[in-house]
Coordinates of C-alpha atoms in Angstrom, one line a residue:
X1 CA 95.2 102.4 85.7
X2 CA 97.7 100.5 87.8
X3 CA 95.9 97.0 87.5
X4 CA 95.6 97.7 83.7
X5 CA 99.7 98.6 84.1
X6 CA 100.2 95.1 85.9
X7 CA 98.2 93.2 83.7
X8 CA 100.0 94.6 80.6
X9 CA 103.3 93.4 82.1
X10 CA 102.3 90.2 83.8
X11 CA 105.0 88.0 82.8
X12 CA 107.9 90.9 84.0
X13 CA 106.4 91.5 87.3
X14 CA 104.6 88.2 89.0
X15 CA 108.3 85.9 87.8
X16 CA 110.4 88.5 90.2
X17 CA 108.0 89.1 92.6
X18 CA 107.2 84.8 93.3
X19 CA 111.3 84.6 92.9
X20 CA 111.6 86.5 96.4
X21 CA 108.1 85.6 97.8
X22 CA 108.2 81.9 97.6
X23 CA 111.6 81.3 99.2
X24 CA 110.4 84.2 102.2
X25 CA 107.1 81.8 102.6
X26 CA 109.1 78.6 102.9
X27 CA 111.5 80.4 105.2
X28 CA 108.2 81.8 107.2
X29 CA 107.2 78.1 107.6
X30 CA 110.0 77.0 108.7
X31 CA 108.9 79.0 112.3
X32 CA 105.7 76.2 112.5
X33 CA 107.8 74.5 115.6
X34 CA 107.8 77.3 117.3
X35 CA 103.9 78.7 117.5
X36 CA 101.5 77.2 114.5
X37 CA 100.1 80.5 113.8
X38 CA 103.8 82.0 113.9
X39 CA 104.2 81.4 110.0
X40 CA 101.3 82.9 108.6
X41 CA 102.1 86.3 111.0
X42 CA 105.7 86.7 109.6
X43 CA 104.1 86.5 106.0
X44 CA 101.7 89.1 106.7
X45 CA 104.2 91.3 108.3
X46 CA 106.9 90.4 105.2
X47 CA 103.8 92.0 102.7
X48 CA 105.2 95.3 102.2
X49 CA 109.1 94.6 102.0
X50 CA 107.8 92.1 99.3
X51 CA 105.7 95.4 97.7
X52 CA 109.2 96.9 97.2
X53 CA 109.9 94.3 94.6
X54 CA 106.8 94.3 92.8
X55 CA 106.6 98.4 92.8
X56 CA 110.3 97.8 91.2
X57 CA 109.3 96.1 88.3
X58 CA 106.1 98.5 87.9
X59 CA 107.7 101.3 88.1
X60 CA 110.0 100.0 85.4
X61 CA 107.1 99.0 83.2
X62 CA 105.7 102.4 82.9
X63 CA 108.0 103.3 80.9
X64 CA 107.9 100.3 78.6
X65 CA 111.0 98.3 80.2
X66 CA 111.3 95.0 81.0
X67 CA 112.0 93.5 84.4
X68 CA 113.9 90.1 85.0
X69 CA 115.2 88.9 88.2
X70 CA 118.9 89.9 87.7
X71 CA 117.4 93.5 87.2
X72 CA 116.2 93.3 90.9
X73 CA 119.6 91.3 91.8
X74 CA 121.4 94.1 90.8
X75 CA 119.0 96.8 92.3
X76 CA 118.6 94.6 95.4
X77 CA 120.2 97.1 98.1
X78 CA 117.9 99.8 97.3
X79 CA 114.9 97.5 96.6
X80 CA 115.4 94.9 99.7
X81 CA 117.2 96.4 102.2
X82 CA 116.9 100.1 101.9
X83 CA 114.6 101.5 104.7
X84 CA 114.3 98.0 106.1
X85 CA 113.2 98.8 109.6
X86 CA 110.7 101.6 108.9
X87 CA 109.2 99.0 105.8
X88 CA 108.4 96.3 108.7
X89 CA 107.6 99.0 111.5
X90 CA 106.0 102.4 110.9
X91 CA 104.8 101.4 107.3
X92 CA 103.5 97.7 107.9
X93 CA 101.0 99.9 110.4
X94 CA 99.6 102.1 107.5
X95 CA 96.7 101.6 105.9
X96 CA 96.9 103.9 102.7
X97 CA 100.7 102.5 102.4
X98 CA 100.3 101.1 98.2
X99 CA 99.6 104.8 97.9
X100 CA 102.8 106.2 99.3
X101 CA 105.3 103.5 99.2
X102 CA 106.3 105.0 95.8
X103 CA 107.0 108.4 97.7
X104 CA 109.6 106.2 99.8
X105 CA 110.8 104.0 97.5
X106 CA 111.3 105.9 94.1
X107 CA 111.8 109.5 94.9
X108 CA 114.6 109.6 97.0
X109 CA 114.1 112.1 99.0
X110 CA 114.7 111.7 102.6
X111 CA 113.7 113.0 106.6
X112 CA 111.5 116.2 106.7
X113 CA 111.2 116.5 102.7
X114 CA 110.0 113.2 102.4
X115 CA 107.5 113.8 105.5
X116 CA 106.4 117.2 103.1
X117 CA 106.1 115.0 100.3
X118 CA 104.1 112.5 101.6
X119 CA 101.4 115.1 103.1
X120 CA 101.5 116.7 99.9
X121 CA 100.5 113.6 97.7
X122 CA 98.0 112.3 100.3
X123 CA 96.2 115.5 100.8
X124 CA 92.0 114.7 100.4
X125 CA 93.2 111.3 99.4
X126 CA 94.3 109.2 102.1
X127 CA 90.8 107.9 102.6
X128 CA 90.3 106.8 99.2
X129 CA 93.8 104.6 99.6
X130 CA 92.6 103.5 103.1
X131 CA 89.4 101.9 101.8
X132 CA 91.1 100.7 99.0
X133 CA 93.5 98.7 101.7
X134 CA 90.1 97.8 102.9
X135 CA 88.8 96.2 100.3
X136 CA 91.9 94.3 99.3
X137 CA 92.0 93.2 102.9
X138 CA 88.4 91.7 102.4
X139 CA 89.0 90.2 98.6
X140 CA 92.6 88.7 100.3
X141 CA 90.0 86.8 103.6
X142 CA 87.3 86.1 100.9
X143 CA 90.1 84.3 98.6
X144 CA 92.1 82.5 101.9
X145 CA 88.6 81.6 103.5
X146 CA 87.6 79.8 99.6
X147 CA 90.8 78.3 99.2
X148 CA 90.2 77.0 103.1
X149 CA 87.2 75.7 102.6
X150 CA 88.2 74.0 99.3
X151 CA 89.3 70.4 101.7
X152 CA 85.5 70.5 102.9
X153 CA 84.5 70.4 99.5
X154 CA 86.6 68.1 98.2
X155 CA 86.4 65.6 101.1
X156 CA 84.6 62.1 100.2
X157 CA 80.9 62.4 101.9
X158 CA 80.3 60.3 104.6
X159 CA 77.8 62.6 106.6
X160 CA 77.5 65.8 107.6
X161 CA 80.5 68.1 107.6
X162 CA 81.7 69.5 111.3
X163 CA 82.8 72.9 110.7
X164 CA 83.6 73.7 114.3
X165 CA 86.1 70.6 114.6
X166 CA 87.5 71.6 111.4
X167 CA 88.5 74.8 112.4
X168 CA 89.6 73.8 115.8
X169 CA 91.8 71.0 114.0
X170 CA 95.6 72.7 114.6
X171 CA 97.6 69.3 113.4
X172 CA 100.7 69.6 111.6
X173 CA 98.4 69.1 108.1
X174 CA 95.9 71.2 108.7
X175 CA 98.7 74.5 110.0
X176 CA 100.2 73.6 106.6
X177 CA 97.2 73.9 104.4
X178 CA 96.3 76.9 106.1
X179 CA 99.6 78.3 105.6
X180 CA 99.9 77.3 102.0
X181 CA 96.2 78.7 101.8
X182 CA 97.4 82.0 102.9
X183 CA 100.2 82.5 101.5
X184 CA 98.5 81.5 97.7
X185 CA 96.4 84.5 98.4
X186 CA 99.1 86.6 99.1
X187 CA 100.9 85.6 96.0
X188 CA 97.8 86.5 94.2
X189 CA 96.5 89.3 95.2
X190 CA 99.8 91.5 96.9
X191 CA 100.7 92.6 93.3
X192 CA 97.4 94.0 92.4
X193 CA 97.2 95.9 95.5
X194 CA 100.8 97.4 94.9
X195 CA 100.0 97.9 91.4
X196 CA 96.7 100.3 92.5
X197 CA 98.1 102.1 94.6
X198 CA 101.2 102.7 92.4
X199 CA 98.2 104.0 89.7
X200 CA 96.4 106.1 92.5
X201 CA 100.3 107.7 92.6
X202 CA 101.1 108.6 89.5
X203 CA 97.0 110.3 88.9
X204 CA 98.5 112.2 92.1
X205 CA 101.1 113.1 90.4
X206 CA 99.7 113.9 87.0
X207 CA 97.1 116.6 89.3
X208 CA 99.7 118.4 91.2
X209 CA 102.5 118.6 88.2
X210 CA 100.8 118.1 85.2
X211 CA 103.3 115.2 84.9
X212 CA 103.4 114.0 80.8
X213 CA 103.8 110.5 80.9
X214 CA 101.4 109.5 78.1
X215 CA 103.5 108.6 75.6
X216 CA 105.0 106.2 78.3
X217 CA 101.8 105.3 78.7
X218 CA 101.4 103.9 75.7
X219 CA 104.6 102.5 75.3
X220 CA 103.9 100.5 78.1
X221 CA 100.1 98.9 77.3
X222 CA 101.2 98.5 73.8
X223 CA 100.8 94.7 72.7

């Protein structure tokens, strides 16, 4: 339900969601003088304070509105610095986090009634949002490790291809083609996981409450 959600409004949530991610890659890159792994690191510890922008614009698409960027502009103390520390910390550790980074980010509720919250929604369904994690963790390495090996392909043959010196190779080209690799899949794939997990939310919701949202439902995969 969520991925049908995103791909319904496409052109409202991958614009402001590349608008923040791009200049946070180029800024991540910027560290390659100081370790050449450092920049692909920060990006993967940057993934879920860029979630809060794409779970923004979903949450706005369920019921039928548009997002643009100065939306999130406007929005962009609760969205990007709200709950900072605990978004890079706490929350960067968990595995089933798609699934209750909507608790966090769009309820408003705060200390032990949060806590309560979360433990509520995640009840007998923590495991399903930890191998979901799983599995976008796998698709995200499948899609880095074939946009990798996409230089070995392409390279003019003049013998046999020497994997083990291509991997070893850390020159300034190479760090940047594996960070631009990376951070490709990232740009990919992030919204789809944010975009499950917000659907695995909202069917939480719809169990526990007998939340009505299909009308907005429909308002929001209509064409």
């Amino acid at each position: 339900m969520g991925v049908r959600l995103l791909q319904s409004r496409l052109r409202s949530v991958y614009p402001c969601y590349l608008a923040v991610a791009v200049p946070l890659f180029l800024l991540c890159y910027a560290t390659v003088g100081v370790a050449s792994w450092l920049p692909a690191l920060l990006i993967w510890l940057f993934k879920p304070w860029l979630d809060r922008t794409i779970l923004f614009a979903l949450s706005r698409a369920v019921f039928g509105n548009r997002t643009v960027l100065a939306d999130v502009w406007a929005a962009r103390r609760e969205v990007w610095w709200s709950q900072f520390v605990a978004t890079l910390t706490l929350r960067r550790l968990s595995a089933s986090r798609s699934f209750t980074q909507p608790v966090h980010q769009l309820e408003g509720l705060a200390g032990a009634e949060r806590v309560t919250r979360v433990r509520q929604l995640a009840l007998r369904h923590r495991g399903v949002a930890r191998m979901m994690t799983q599995a976008f963790a796998a698709a995200e390495f499948a899609l880095f490790a074939s946009l990798l090996s996409l230089q070995a392909w392409l390279m003019p043959r003049t013998g046999s291809f020497d994997w083990s010196e291509f991997l070893r190779n850390s020159g300034d080209g190479q760090v940047m083609v594996t960070t631009l690799a990376y951070a490709a899949a990232v740009a990919f794939l992030e919204p789809f996981y944010v975009a499950a997990g917000f659907g695995m939310y909202l069917n939480r919701r719809v169990e526990l409450e007998a939340w009505d949202i299909e009308q907005e439902f429909r308002r929001a995969f209509a064409t």
